[in-house]
Amino acid sequence: MDFDLMQRVWIFFAQASLTTIMISGLAITLGLCLGFAAALASLSRLAAVRWPARAYVSIFRGTPALIQLFLLYFGGLQLGLEMTAVQAGIIGLGINIGAYMTESIRGAIIAVDRGQTEAGRCLGLSRSQTMRRIILPQAARLMVRPLGVNSVALIKGSAIVSTISVTELTYTAHRFISSTYKPFEMFILAAIFYLVIITLFMRMIDWIDARVALKE
Amino acid sequence: MNLDFTVIPRMTDLLLWGVMWTVILSVLSMVLSLVLGAVFAVARLAPFRLVRWPVQAFSWIFMGTPLLLQLYVVYFGLAELGLNLNAFTAGVIALSLHFAVYNADIIRAGIQSIDTGQYQAARSLGVSHLQAMRKVVVPQALANVTPALGNMMIALLKESALVSAIGVMELTLSAQRAISQTFRPFEFYLAAAALYYVLNLVLQQALRLIERRAALTR
């Protein structure tokens, strides 16, 4: 184990982990927006609204995220859609995780007792008012944990943007593996940063979950 | 917009070759990840800490780091130790280990949901701990967790695209080869996505059949 080398390069890994955090954070935000919109659309009464949302979920959960990313970045370039690797990474990851988040959010909404909708409607609230004021606040506390699991998967999945040369953690590890031929040292450095990021993130999810949980 | 989908039929052989290797790679990794997953699950429930702890540490590391990074380490790392693997073998090892850890978690929950009376009955009939696990507890646990394991297998099929990064000639890399000959990324990545989608549908159907069988045997 070459601790000397690890001491010399760890600062590059620290910088790269900021990129990983930035890309993941923005992709999670994008995924949440898409997920909410698609979840509400997929529960709509109108087939014309429901159908595109269902197709979005099926297509983006049915194909590899890596292919989606390449299609966006390289395919987009061919169609004249120019963007930087970082932009493509954020958008690609965000659209992909949005499909998974749609299912988490839809599941939480469905899990709220039907009687709640019926009661809201009986009291004279419109469908959208019932959704906004009665169902969503109750569903929100049910979706914290599933969305947290999606987000952890995204943080790990963000490694794939290294293949379009975004200098995040995995790219940095790969670069140093090929220049130093010390794969285990580089793996341990990158793994430490990933484990710290993910452990802290899960602590945050636990904290939010505990705050919104019903106090019986 | 300058799309030309007529380039795809010219590369059919290359793409089908890729599909074949994606299937071989995925099925091999699926089988290994299930077998290893069952072994890890039993090890994590072992009566000795010396067996339990290493597996626990191993799964913590594998669950907390990206598969792509694990692929690089298996491919480049084992070469550093003098074990030169070809990319295909390294890909199968990394995929199997990564998903074995997740499968182990699912199978462990399945084992814990089996009535302890089953295990005790087996033990009182003079069967050893490992045999009771292998012949009595694990088969019942597997039947209970088939749907959850099925989801992992679907994830494995999709994640198998990552092995293209270490140069395994499967569907993703064959699409890239086709692109380097024709300079048409959009068409070929779209074709690859469609082929993955079809493979996914086939897998889902197969899993549905297996689930039905598993439900019947209970």
CSV table of N, CA and C in Angstrom, one decimal, chain A residues 55 58-68 70-71 74-76 78-79 100 152 155-163 169-171 173-174 177-178 181-188 190-192 194-195 198-199, chain B residues 1-4 60-70 72-73 76-78 80-81 98 102 154 157-159 161-165 171-172 175-176 183-190 192-194 196-198 200:
chain,number,residue,atom,x,y,z
A,55,ALA,N,-45.3,6.1,-20.8
A,55,ALA,CA,-44.3,5.8,-21.8
A,55,ALA,C,-42.9,6.3,-21.3
A,58,SER,N,-41.7,3.8,-18.7
A,58,SER,CA,-41.3,2.5,-19.3
A,58,SER,C,-40.0,2.6,-20.1
A,59,ILE,N,-39.9,3.6,-20.9
A,59,ILE,CA,-38.7,3.7,-21.8
A,59,ILE,C,-37.4,4.0,-20.9
A,60,PHE,N,-37.5,4.9,-20.0
A,60,PHE,CA,-36.3,5.3,-19.3
A,60,PHE,C,-35.9,4.3,-18.2
A,61,ARG,N,-36.9,3.5,-17.7
A,61,ARG,CA,-36.5,2.4,-16.8
A,61,ARG,C,-36.1,1.2,-17.6
A,62,GLY,N,-36.5,1.1,-18.9
A,62,GLY,CA,-36.3,-0.1,-19.6
A,62,GLY,C,-35.0,-0.2,-20.4
A,63,THR,N,-34.2,0.9,-20.4
A,63,THR,CA,-33.0,1.0,-21.2
A,63,THR,C,-31.8,1.4,-20.3
A,64,PRO,N,-30.6,1.1,-20.6
A,64,PRO,CA,-29.5,1.4,-19.7
A,64,PRO,C,-29.3,3.0,-19.6
A,65,ALA,N,-29.0,3.5,-18.5
A,65,ALA,CA,-28.7,4.9,-18.3
A,65,ALA,C,-27.5,5.3,-19.2
A,66,LEU,N,-26.5,4.4,-19.3
A,66,LEU,CA,-25.3,4.7,-20.1
A,66,LEU,C,-25.7,5.1,-21.6
A,67,ILE,N,-26.6,4.2,-22.1
A,67,ILE,CA,-27.0,4.4,-23.5
A,67,ILE,C,-27.8,5.7,-23.6
A,68,GLN,N,-28.6,6.0,-22.6
A,68,GLN,CA,-29.4,7.3,-22.6
A,68,GLN,C,-28.4,8.5,-22.6
A,70,PHE,N,-25.3,8.6,-23.7
A,70,PHE,CA,-24.6,8.6,-25.0
A,70,PHE,C,-25.5,9.2,-26.0
A,71,LEU,N,-26.7,8.8,-26.0
A,71,LEU,CA,-27.7,9.2,-27.0
A,71,LEU,C,-27.9,10.8,-26.9
A,74,PHE,N,-23.8,12.4,-27.5
A,74,PHE,CA,-23.2,12.2,-28.9
A,74,PHE,C,-24.3,12.4,-29.9
A,75,GLY,N,-25.5,11.7,-29.7
A,75,GLY,CA,-26.6,11.9,-30.6
A,75,GLY,C,-27.1,13.3,-30.7
A,76,GLY,N,-27.1,14.0,-29.5
A,76,GLY,CA,-27.6,15.4,-29.5
A,76,GLY,C,-26.7,16.2,-30.4
A,78,GLN,N,-25.0,15.4,-32.9
A,78,GLN,CA,-25.3,15.1,-34.4
A,78,GLN,C,-26.5,15.9,-34.8
A,79,LEU,N,-27.5,16.1,-33.9
A,79,LEU,CA,-28.7,16.8,-34.3
A,79,LEU,C,-28.6,18.3,-34.1
A,100,TYR,N,-37.6,6.8,-12.3
A,100,TYR,CA,-37.6,6.0,-11.1
A,100,TYR,C,-38.4,6.7,-10.0
A,152,VAL,N,-29.7,7.9,-3.6
A,152,VAL,CA,-28.4,7.2,-3.4
A,152,VAL,C,-28.0,6.4,-4.6
A,155,ILE,N,-26.4,8.9,-6.9
A,155,ILE,CA,-25.1,9.4,-6.6
A,155,ILE,C,-24.1,8.3,-7.0
A,156,LYS,N,-24.4,7.0,-6.8
A,156,LYS,CA,-23.5,6.0,-7.3
A,156,LYS,C,-23.5,5.9,-8.8
A,157,GLY,N,-24.7,6.1,-9.4
A,157,GLY,CA,-24.9,6.0,-10.8
A,157,GLY,C,-24.2,7.2,-11.6
A,158,SER,N,-23.9,8.3,-10.8
A,158,SER,CA,-23.3,9.4,-11.5
A,158,SER,C,-21.9,9.1,-12.0
A,159,ALA,N,-21.4,8.0,-11.5
A,159,ALA,CA,-20.0,7.5,-12.0
A,159,ALA,C,-20.0,7.4,-13.5
A,160,ILE,N,-21.2,7.1,-14.1
A,160,ILE,CA,-21.2,6.9,-15.6
A,160,ILE,C,-20.8,8.1,-16.4
A,161,VAL,N,-21.0,9.3,-15.8
A,161,VAL,CA,-20.6,10.5,-16.6
A,161,VAL,C,-19.1,10.6,-16.8
A,162,SER,N,-18.3,9.8,-16.0
A,162,SER,CA,-16.9,9.7,-16.3
A,162,SER,C,-16.6,9.2,-17.7
A,163,THR,N,-17.6,8.5,-18.3
A,163,THR,CA,-17.3,8.0,-19.6
A,163,THR,C,-17.4,9.0,-20.7
A,169,LEU,N,-15.4,11.9,-9.4
A,169,LEU,CA,-14.6,11.0,-8.7
A,169,LEU,C,-14.1,9.7,-9.5
A,170,THR,N,-15.0,9.1,-10.2
A,170,THR,CA,-14.6,7.9,-10.9
A,170,THR,C,-13.6,8.2,-12.0
A,171,TYR,N,-13.8,9.3,-12.7
A,171,TYR,CA,-12.9,9.7,-13.8
A,171,TYR,C,-11.5,10.0,-13.2
A,173,ALA,N,-10.3,8.7,-10.4
A,173,ALA,CA,-9.7,7.4,-10.0
A,173,ALA,C,-9.1,6.7,-11.3
A,174,HIS,N,-9.9,6.7,-12.3
A,174,HIS,CA,-9.5,6.0,-13.5
A,174,HIS,C,-8.2,6.7,-14.1
A,177,ILE,N,-5.4,5.7,-12.0
A,177,ILE,CA,-5.1,4.3,-12.1
A,177,ILE,C,-4.2,4.1,-13.4
A,178,SER,N,-4.6,4.8,-14.5
A,178,SER,CA,-3.8,4.6,-15.7
A,178,SER,C,-2.4,5.3,-15.7
A,181,TYR,N,-0.6,3.1,-12.1
A,181,TYR,CA,-0.7,1.7,-12.0
A,181,TYR,C,-0.9,1.2,-10.6
A,182,LYS,N,-1.6,2.0,-9.8
A,182,LYS,CA,-1.9,1.6,-8.4
A,182,LYS,C,-3.4,1.6,-8.2
A,183,PRO,N,-4.1,0.6,-8.8
A,183,PRO,CA,-5.5,0.6,-8.8
A,183,PRO,C,-6.1,0.5,-7.4
A,184,PHE,N,-5.5,-0.3,-6.5
A,184,PHE,CA,-6.1,-0.4,-5.2
A,184,PHE,C,-6.1,0.8,-4.4
A,185,GLU,N,-4.9,1.5,-4.4
A,185,GLU,CA,-4.8,2.8,-3.7
A,185,GLU,C,-5.8,3.8,-4.2
A,186,MET,N,-6.0,3.9,-5.5
A,186,MET,CA,-6.9,4.8,-6.1
A,186,MET,C,-8.3,4.5,-5.8
A,187,PHE,N,-8.6,3.1,-5.8
A,187,PHE,CA,-9.9,2.7,-5.5
A,187,PHE,C,-10.3,3.0,-4.0
A,188,ILE,N,-9.3,2.8,-3.1
A,188,ILE,CA,-9.6,3.1,-1.7
A,188,ILE,C,-9.9,4.6,-1.5
A,190,ALA,N,-11.1,6.8,-3.8
A,190,ALA,CA,-12.4,7.1,-4.3
A,190,ALA,C,-13.5,6.5,-3.5
A,191,ALA,N,-13.3,5.3,-3.0
A,191,ALA,CA,-14.3,4.6,-2.2
A,191,ALA,C,-14.6,5.4,-0.9
A,192,ILE,N,-13.5,5.9,-0.3
A,192,ILE,CA,-13.7,6.6,0.9
A,192,ILE,C,-14.6,7.8,0.7
A,194,TYR,N,-16.8,8.3,-1.8
A,194,TYR,CA,-18.2,7.9,-2.1
A,194,TYR,C,-18.9,7.5,-0.8
A,195,LEU,N,-18.2,6.7,0.0
A,195,LEU,CA,-18.8,6.2,1.3
A,195,LEU,C,-19.2,7.3,2.2
A,198,ILE,N,-22.2,9.2,0.6
A,198,ILE,CA,-23.5,8.4,0.7
A,198,ILE,C,-23.9,8.3,2.2
A,199,THR,N,-23.0,8.1,3.1
A,199,THR,CA,-23.3,7.9,4.5
A,199,THR,C,-24.0,9.2,5.0
B,1,MET,N,-31.6,18.5,-38.7
B,1,MET,CA,-32.0,17.1,-38.6
B,1,MET,C,-31.5,16.3,-39.8
B,2,ASN,N,-30.5,15.5,-39.7
B,2,ASN,CA,-30.1,14.6,-40.8
B,2,ASN,C,-30.0,13.2,-40.3
B,3,LEU,N,-31.2,12.6,-40.1
B,3,LEU,CA,-31.2,11.3,-39.7
B,3,LEU,C,-31.3,10.3,-40.8
B,4,ASP,N,-30.6,9.2,-40.7
B,4,ASP,CA,-30.6,8.2,-41.8
B,4,ASP,C,-30.6,6.8,-41.2
B,60,TRP,N,-20.8,-3.7,2.7
B,60,TRP,CA,-20.9,-2.3,2.9
B,60,TRP,C,-20.1,-1.5,1.8
B,61,ILE,N,-18.9,-2.0,1.5
B,61,ILE,CA,-18.1,-1.4,0.5
B,61,ILE,C,-18.7,-1.5,-0.9
B,62,PHE,N,-19.2,-2.7,-1.2
B,62,PHE,CA,-19.8,-2.9,-2.5
B,62,PHE,C,-21.1,-2.1,-2.7
B,63,MET,N,-21.8,-1.9,-1.6
B,63,MET,CA,-23.1,-1.1,-1.8
B,63,MET,C,-22.8,0.4,-1.8
B,64,GLY,N,-21.7,0.8,-1.3
B,64,GLY,CA,-21.5,2.2,-1.1
B,64,GLY,C,-20.6,2.8,-2.2
B,65,THR,N,-20.2,2.0,-3.2
B,65,THR,CA,-19.4,2.5,-4.3
B,65,THR,C,-20.0,2.2,-5.6
B,66,PRO,N,-19.7,3.0,-6.7
B,66,PRO,CA,-20.3,2.7,-8.0
B,66,PRO,C,-19.8,1.4,-8.7
B,67,LEU,N,-20.6,0.8,-9.4
B,67,LEU,CA,-20.3,-0.4,-10.1
B,67,LEU,C,-19.1,-0.2,-11.1
B,68,LEU,N,-19.1,1.0,-11.8
B,68,LEU,CA,-18.1,1.3,-12.7
B,68,LEU,C,-16.7,1.3,-12.1
B,69,LEU,N,-16.6,1.9,-10.9
B,69,LEU,CA,-15.4,1.9,-10.2
B,69,LEU,C,-14.9,0.5,-9.8
B,70,GLN,N,-15.9,-0.3,-9.4
B,70,GLN,CA,-15.6,-1.7,-9.1
B,70,GLN,C,-15.1,-2.5,-10.3
B,72,TYR,N,-13.4,-1.1,-12.8
B,72,TYR,CA,-12.0,-0.7,-13.1
B,72,TYR,C,-11.1,-1.4,-12.2
B,73,VAL,N,-11.5,-1.6,-10.9
B,73,VAL,CA,-10.6,-2.2,-9.9
B,73,VAL,C,-10.4,-3.7,-10.2
B,76,PHE,N,-8.2,-3.7,-13.6
B,76,PHE,CA,-6.8,-3.2,-13.5
B,76,PHE,C,-6.2,-3.7,-12.2
B,77,GLY,N,-7.0,-3.8,-11.2
B,77,GLY,CA,-6.5,-4.2,-9.9
B,77,GLY,C,-5.9,-5.6,-9.8
B,78,LEU,N,-6.7,-6.6,-10.3
B,78,LEU,CA,-6.2,-7.9,-10.3
B,78,LEU,C,-5.0,-8.1,-11.2
B,80,GLU,N,-2.6,-5.9,-11.3
B,80,GLU,CA,-1.5,-5.5,-10.5
B,80,GLU,C,-1.0,-6.6,-9.6
B,81,LEU,N,-2.0,-7.5,-9.2
B,81,LEU,CA,-1.6,-8.6,-8.3
B,81,LEU,C,-1.1,-9.8,-9.1
B,98,HIS,N,-21.0,-7.4,-7.5
B,98,HIS,CA,-21.9,-6.3,-7.2
B,98,HIS,C,-23.3,-6.7,-6.9
B,102,TYR,N,-26.3,-7.3,-3.3
B,102,TYR,CA,-27.7,-6.9,-3.2
B,102,TYR,C,-28.7,-8.1,-3.0
B,154,ILE,N,-33.3,-7.6,-13.6
B,154,ILE,CA,-33.5,-6.6,-14.6
B,154,ILE,C,-32.5,-5.4,-14.5
B,157,LEU,N,-29.2,-6.6,-16.1
B,157,LEU,CA,-29.2,-6.6,-17.5
B,157,LEU,C,-28.9,-5.2,-18.0
B,158,LYS,N,-29.5,-4.2,-17.4
B,158,LYS,CA,-29.2,-2.8,-17.8
B,158,LYS,C,-27.8,-2.3,-17.5
B,159,GLU,N,-27.4,-2.7,-16.3
B,159,GLU,CA,-26.0,-2.2,-15.8
B,159,GLU,C,-24.9,-2.9,-16.6
B,161,ALA,N,-24.4,-2.8,-19.5
B,161,ALA,CA,-23.8,-1.9,-20.5
B,161,ALA,C,-22.5,-1.3,-20.0
B,162,LEU,N,-22.3,-1.2,-18.7
B,162,LEU,CA,-21.1,-0.5,-18.2
B,162,LEU,C,-19.8,-1.3,-18.6
B,163,VAL,N,-19.9,-2.6,-18.8
B,163,VAL,CA,-18.7,-3.3,-19.1
B,163,VAL,C,-18.1,-2.9,-20.4
B,164,SER,N,-18.8,-2.2,-21.2
B,164,SER,CA,-18.2,-1.6,-22.5
B,164,SER,C,-17.1,-0.7,-22.1
B,165,ALA,N,-17.1,-0.1,-20.9
B,165,ALA,CA,-16.0,0.8,-20.5
B,165,ALA,C,-14.7,0.1,-20.3
B,171,LEU,N,-23.3,-5.3,-26.5
B,171,LEU,CA,-24.2,-4.5,-27.3
B,171,LEU,C,-23.8,-3.0,-27.3
B,172,THR,N,-23.4,-2.5,-26.2
B,172,THR,CA,-23.1,-1.0,-26.2
B,172,THR,C,-21.8,-0.8,-27.0
B,175,ALA,N,-22.4,-1.1,-30.7
B,175,ALA,CA,-23.0,0.1,-31.2
B,175,ALA,C,-22.0,1.1,-31.4
B,176,GLN,N,-21.0,1.2,-30.5
B,176,GLN,CA,-19.9,2.2,-30.6
B,176,GLN,C,-19.0,1.9,-31.8
B,183,PHE,N,-20.2,7.2,-38.3
B,183,PHE,CA,-20.4,8.5,-37.7
B,183,PHE,C,-21.8,8.9,-37.5
B,184,ARG,N,-22.6,7.9,-37.1
B,184,ARG,CA,-24.1,8.2,-36.8
B,184,ARG,C,-24.5,7.7,-35.4
B,185,PRO,N,-24.0,8.5,-34.4
B,185,PRO,CA,-24.3,8.1,-33.0
B,185,PRO,C,-25.8,8.0,-32.7
B,186,PHE,N,-26.6,9.0,-33.2
B,186,PHE,CA,-28.0,9.0,-32.7
B,186,PHE,C,-28.7,7.7,-33.2
B,187,GLU,N,-28.5,7.3,-34.4
B,187,GLU,CA,-29.2,6.2,-35.0
B,187,GLU,C,-28.8,4.9,-34.2
B,188,PHE,N,-27.5,4.8,-34.0
B,188,PHE,CA,-27.1,3.5,-33.4
B,188,PHE,C,-27.3,3.4,-31.9
B,189,TYR,N,-27.2,4.5,-31.2
B,189,TYR,CA,-27.5,4.5,-29.8
B,189,TYR,C,-29.0,4.2,-29.6
B,190,LEU,N,-29.8,4.8,-30.5
B,190,LEU,CA,-31.3,4.5,-30.4
B,190,LEU,C,-31.6,3.1,-30.7
B,192,ALA,N,-29.5,0.6,-30.2
B,192,ALA,CA,-29.1,-0.2,-29.0
B,192,ALA,C,-30.1,-0.1,-27.9
B,193,ALA,N,-30.6,1.1,-27.7
B,193,ALA,CA,-31.6,1.3,-26.6
B,193,ALA,C,-32.9,0.4,-26.9
B,194,ALA,N,-33.3,0.4,-28.2
B,194,ALA,CA,-34.4,-0.4,-28.6
B,194,ALA,C,-34.2,-1.9,-28.3
B,196,TYR,N,-32.0,-3.2,-26.1
B,196,TYR,CA,-32.0,-3.4,-24.7
B,196,TYR,C,-33.5,-3.5,-24.2
B,197,TYR,N,-34.3,-2.6,-24.7
B,197,TYR,CA,-35.7,-2.6,-24.3
B,197,TYR,C,-36.4,-3.9,-24.6
B,198,VAL,N,-36.1,-4.5,-25.8
B,198,VAL,CA,-36.7,-5.7,-26.1
B,198,VAL,C,-36.1,-6.8,-25.2
B,200,ASN,N,-35.1,-6.5,-22.3
B,200,ASN,CA,-35.8,-6.3,-21.0
B,200,ASN,C,-37.2,-6.9,-20.9
